[in-house]
GROMACS .gro file of N, CA and C in nm:
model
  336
    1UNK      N    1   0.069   1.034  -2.914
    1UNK     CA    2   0.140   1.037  -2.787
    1UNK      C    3   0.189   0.895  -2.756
    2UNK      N    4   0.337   0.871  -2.693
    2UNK     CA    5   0.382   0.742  -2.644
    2UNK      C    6   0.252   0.700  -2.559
    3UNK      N    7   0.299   0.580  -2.579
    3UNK     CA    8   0.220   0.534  -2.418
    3UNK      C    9   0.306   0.567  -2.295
    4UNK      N   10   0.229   0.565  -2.218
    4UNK     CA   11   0.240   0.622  -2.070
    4UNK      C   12   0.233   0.528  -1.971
    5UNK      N   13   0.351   0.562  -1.890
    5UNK     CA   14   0.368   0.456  -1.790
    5UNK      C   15   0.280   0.545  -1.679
    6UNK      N   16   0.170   0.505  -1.577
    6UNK     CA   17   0.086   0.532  -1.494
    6UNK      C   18   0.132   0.455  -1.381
    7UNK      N   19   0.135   0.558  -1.249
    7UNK     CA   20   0.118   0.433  -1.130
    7UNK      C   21   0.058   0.562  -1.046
    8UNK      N   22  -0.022   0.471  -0.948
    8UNK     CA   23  -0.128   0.502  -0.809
    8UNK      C   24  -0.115   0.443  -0.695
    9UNK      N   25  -0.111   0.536  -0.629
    9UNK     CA   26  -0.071   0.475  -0.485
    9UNK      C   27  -0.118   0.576  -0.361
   10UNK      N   28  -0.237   0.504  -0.279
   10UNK     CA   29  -0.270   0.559  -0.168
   10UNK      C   30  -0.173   0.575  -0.052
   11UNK      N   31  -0.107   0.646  -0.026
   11UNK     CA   32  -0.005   0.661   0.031
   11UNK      C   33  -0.019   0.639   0.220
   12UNK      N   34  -0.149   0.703   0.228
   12UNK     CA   35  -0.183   0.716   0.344
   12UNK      C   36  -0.081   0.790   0.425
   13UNK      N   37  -0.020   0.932   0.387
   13UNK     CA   38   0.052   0.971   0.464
   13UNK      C   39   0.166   0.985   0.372
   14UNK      N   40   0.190   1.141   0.275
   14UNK     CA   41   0.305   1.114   0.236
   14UNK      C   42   0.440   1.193   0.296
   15UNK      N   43   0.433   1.240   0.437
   15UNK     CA   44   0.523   1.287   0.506
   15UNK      C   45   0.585   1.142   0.521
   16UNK      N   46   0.500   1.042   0.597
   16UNK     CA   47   0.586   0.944   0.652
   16UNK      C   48   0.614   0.858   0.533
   17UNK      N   49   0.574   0.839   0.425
   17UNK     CA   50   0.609   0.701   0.324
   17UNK      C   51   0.770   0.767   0.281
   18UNK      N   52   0.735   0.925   0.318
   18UNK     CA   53   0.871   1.006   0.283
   18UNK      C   54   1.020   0.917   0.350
   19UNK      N   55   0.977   0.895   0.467
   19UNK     CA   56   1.091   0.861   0.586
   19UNK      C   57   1.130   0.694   0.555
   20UNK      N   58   1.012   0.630   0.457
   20UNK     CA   59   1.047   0.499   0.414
   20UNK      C   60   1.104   0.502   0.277
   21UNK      N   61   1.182   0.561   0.214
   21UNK     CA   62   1.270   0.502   0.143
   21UNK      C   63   1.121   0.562  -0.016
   22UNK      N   64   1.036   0.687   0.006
   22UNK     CA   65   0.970   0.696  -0.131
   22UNK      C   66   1.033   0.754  -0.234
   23UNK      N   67   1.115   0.855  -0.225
   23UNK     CA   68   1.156   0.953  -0.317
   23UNK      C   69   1.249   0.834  -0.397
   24UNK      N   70   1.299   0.698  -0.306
   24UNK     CA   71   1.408   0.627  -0.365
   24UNK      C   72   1.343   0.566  -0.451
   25UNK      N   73   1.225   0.498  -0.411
   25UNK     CA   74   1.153   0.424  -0.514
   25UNK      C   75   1.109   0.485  -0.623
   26UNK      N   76   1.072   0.643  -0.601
   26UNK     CA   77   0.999   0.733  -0.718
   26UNK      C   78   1.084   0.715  -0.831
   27UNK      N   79   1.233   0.753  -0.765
   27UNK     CA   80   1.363   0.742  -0.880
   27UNK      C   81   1.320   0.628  -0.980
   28UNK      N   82   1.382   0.485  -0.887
   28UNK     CA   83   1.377   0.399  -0.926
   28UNK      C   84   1.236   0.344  -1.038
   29UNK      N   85   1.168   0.388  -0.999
   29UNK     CA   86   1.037   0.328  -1.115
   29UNK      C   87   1.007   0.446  -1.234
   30UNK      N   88   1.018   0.518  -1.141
   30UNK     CA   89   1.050   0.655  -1.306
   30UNK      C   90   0.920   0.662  -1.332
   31UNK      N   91   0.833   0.657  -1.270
   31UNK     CA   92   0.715   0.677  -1.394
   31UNK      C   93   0.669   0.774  -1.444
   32UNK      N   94   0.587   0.795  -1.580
   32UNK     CA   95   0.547   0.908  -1.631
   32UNK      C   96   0.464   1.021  -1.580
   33UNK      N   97   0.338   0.954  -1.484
   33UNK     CA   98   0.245   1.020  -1.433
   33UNK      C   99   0.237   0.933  -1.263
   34UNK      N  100   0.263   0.975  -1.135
   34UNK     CA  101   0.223   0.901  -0.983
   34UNK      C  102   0.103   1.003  -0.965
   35UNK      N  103   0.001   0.951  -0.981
   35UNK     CA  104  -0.062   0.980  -0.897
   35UNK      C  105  -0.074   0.935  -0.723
   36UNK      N  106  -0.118   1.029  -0.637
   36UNK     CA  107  -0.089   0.971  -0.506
   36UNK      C  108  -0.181   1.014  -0.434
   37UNK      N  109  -0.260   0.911  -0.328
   37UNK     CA  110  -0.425   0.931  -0.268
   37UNK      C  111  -0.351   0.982  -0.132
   38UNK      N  112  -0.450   1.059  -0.027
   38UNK     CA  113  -0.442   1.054   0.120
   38UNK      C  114  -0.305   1.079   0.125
   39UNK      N  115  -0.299   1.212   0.082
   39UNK     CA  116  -0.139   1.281   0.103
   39UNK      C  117  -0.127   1.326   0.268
   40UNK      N  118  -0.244   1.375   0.298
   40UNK     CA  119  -0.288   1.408   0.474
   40UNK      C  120  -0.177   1.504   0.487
   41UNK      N  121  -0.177   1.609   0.387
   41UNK     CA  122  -0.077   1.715   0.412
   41UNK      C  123  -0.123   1.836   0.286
   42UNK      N  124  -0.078   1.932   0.333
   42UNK     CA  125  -0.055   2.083   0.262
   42UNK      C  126   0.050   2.083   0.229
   43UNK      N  127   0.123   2.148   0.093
   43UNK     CA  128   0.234   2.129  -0.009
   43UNK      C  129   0.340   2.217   0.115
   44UNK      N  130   0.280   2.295   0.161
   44UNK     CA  131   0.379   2.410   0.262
   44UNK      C  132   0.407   2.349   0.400
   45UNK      N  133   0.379   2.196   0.418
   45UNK     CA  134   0.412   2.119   0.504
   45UNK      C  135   0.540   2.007   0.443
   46UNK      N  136   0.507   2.007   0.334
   46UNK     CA  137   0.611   1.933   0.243
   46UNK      C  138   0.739   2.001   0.260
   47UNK      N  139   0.839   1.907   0.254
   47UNK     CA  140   0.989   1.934   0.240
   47UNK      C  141   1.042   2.014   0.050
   48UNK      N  142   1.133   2.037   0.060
   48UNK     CA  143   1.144   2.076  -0.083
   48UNK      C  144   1.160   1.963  -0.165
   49UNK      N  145   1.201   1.851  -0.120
   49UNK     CA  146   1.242   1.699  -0.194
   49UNK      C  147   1.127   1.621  -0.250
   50UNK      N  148   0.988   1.716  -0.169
   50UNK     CA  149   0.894   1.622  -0.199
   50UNK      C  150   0.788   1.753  -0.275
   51UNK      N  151   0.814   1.823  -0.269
   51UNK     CA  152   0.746   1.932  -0.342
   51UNK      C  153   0.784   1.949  -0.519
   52UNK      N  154   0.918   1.927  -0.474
   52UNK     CA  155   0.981   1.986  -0.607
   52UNK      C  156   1.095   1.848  -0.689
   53UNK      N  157   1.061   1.756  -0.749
   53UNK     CA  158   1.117   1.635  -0.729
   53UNK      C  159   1.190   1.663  -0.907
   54UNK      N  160   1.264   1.667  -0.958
   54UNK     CA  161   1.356   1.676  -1.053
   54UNK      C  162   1.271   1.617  -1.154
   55UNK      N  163   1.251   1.689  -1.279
   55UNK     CA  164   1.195   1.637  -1.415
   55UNK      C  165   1.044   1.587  -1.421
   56UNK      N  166   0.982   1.637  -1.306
   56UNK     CA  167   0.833   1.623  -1.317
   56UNK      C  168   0.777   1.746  -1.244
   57UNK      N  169   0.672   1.822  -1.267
   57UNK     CA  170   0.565   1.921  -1.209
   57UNK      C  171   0.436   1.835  -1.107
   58UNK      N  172   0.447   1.964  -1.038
   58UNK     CA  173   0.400   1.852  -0.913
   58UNK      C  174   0.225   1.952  -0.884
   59UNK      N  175   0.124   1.877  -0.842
   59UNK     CA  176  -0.003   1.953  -0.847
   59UNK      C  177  -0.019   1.861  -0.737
   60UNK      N  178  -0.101   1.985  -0.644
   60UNK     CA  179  -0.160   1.889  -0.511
   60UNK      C  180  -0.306   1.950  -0.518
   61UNK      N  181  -0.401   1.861  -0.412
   61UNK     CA  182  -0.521   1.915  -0.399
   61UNK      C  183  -0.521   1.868  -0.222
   62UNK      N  184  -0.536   1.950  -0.127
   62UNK     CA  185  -0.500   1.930   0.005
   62UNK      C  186  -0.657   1.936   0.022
   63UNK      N  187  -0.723   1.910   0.182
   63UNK     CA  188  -0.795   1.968   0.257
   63UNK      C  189  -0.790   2.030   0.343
   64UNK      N  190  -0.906   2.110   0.360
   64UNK     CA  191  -0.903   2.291   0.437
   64UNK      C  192  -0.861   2.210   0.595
   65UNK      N  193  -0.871   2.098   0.654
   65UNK     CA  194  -0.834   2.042   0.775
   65UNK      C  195  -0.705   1.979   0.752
   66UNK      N  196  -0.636   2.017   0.815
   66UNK     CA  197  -0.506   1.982   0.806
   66UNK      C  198  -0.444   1.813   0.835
   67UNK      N  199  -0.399   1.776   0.791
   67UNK     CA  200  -0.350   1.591   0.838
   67UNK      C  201  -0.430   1.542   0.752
   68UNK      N  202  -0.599   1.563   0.647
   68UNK     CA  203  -0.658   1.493   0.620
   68UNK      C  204  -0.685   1.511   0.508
   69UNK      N  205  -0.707   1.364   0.424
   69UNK     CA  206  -0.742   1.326   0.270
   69UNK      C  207  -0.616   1.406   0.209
   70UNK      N  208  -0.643   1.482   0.103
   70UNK     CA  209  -0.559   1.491  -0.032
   70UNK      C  210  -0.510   1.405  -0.139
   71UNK      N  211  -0.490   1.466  -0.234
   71UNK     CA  212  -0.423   1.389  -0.344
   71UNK      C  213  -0.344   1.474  -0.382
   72UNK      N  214  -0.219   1.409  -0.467
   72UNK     CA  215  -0.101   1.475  -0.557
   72UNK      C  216  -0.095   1.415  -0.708
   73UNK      N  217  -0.030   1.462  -0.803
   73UNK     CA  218   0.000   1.425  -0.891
   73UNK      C  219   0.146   1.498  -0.970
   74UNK      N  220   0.276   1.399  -0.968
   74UNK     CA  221   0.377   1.405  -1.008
   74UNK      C  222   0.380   1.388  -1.181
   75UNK      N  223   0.432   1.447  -1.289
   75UNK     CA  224   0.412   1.446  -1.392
   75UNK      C  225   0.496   1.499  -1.483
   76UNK      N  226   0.560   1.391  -1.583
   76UNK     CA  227   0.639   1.442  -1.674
   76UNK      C  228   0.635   1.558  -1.740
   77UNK      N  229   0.537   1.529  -1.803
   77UNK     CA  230   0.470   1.621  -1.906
   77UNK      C  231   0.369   1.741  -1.827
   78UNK      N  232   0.371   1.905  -1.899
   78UNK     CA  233   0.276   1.960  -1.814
   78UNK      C  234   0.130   1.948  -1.899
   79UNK      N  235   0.061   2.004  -1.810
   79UNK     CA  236  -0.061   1.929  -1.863
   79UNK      C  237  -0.110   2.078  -1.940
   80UNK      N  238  -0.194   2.109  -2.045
   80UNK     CA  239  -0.256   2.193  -2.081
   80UNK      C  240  -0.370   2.259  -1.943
   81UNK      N  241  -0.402   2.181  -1.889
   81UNK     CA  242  -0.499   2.220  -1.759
   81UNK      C  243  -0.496   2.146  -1.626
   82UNK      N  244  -0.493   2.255  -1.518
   82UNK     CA  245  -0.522   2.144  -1.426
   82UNK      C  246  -0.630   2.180  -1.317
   83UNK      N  247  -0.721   2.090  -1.281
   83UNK     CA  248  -0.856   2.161  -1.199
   83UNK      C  249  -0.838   2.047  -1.062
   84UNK      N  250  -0.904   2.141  -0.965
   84UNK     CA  251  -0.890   2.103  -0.855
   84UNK      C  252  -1.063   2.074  -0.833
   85UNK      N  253  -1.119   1.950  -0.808
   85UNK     CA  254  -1.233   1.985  -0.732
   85UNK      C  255  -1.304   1.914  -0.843
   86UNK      N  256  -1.463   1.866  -0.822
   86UNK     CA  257  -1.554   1.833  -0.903
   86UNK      C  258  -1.686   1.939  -0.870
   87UNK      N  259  -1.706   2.048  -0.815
   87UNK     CA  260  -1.785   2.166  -0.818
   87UNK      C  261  -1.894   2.123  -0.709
   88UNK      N  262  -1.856   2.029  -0.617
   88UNK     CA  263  -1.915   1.991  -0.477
   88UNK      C  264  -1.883   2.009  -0.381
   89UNK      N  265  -1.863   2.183  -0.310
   89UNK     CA  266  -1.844   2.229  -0.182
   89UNK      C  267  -1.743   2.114  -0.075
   90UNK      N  268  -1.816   2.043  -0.035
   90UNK     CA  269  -1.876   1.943   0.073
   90UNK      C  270  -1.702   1.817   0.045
   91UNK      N  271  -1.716   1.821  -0.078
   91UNK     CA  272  -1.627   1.723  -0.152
   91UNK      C  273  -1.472   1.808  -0.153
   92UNK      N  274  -1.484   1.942  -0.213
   92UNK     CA  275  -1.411   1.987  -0.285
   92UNK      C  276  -1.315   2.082  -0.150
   93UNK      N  277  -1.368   2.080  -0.011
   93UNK     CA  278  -1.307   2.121   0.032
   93UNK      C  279  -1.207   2.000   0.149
   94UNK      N  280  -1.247   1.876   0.060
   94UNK     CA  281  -1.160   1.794   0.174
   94UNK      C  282  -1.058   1.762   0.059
   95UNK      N  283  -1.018   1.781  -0.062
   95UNK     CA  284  -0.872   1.789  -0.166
   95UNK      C  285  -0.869   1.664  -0.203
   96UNK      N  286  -1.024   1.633  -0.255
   96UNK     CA  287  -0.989   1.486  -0.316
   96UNK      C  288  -0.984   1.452  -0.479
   97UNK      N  289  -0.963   1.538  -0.554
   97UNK     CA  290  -0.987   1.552  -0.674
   97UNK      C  291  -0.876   1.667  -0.728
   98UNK      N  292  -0.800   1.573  -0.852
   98UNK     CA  293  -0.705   1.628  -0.924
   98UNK      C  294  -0.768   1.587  -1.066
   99UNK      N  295  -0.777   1.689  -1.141
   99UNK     CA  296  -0.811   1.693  -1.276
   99UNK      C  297  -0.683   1.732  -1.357
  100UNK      N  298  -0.624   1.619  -1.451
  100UNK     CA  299  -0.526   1.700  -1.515
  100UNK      C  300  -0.543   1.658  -1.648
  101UNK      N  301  -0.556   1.794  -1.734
  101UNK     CA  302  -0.620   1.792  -1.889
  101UNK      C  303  -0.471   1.792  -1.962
  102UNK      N  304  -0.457   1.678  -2.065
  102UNK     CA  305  -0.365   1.679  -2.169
  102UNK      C  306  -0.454   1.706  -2.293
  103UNK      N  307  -0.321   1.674  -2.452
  103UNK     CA  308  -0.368   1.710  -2.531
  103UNK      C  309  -0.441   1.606  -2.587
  104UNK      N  310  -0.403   1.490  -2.565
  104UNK     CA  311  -0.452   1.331  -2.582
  104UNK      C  312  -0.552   1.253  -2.473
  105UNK      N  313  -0.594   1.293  -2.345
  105UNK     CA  314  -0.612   1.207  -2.263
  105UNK      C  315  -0.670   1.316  -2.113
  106UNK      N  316  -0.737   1.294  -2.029
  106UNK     CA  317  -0.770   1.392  -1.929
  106UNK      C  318  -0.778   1.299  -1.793
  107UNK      N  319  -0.674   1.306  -1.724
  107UNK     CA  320  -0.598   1.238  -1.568
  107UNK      C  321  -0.735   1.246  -1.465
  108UNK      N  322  -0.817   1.174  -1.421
  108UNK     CA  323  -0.860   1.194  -1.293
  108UNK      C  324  -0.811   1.146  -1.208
  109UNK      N  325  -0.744   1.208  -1.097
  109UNK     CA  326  -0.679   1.166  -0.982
  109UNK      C  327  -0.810   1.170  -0.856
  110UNK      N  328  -0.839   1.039  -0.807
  110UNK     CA  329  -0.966   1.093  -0.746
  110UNK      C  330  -0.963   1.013  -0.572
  111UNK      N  331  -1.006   1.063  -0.489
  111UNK     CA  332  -1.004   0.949  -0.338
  111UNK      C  333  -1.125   0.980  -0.265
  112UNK      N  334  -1.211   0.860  -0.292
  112UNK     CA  335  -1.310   0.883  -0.193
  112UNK      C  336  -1.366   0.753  -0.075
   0.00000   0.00000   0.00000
């Protein structure tokens, strides 16, 4: 497998980083895999621009309380697997854990 360009970024809010100019930067840096912390949103709160972003598959892990925690992960490539959760109730229902299994390498997207 190429190497892989990776970037992470706690967003703290990706409705509003939306309204600052993100989708422009997403373009602009291109990267292979964004992971993104403290999305503080449900995908069905998302716009279509930010759900569905051209030439990457998009996986979220929200919490059951709305506005709070989550993570996303934007991604070239699809992954052979993708798991939500580390099998801790308590953990797993505030959407802080993205597991994404390739054929080379296995993504933890994680915010705690």
């Amino acid at each position: 497998m190429p190497i892989q360009r990776i970037l992470s970024w706690n967003v703290n809010g990706l409705r509003a980083v939306r309204n600052k100019g993100f989708l422009e930067w997403f373009a602009r840096e291109s990267p292979d895999i964004l992971c993104l912390q403290e999305t503080k949103s449900h995908p069905e709160q998302l716009d279509e621009g930010l759900r569905i972003v051209p030439g990457y598959h998009s996986f979220f892990a929200s919490a059951q309380r709305k506005g709070y925690s989550g993570v996303a992960v934007y991604t070239r490539q699809m992954p052979r697997e993708v798991h939500t959760g580390l099998g801790v109730p308590e953990f797993d229902a505030e959407g802080r854990t993205l597991i994404l299994d390739y054929a080379d390498f296995v993504l933890f997207n994680i915010y705690y």
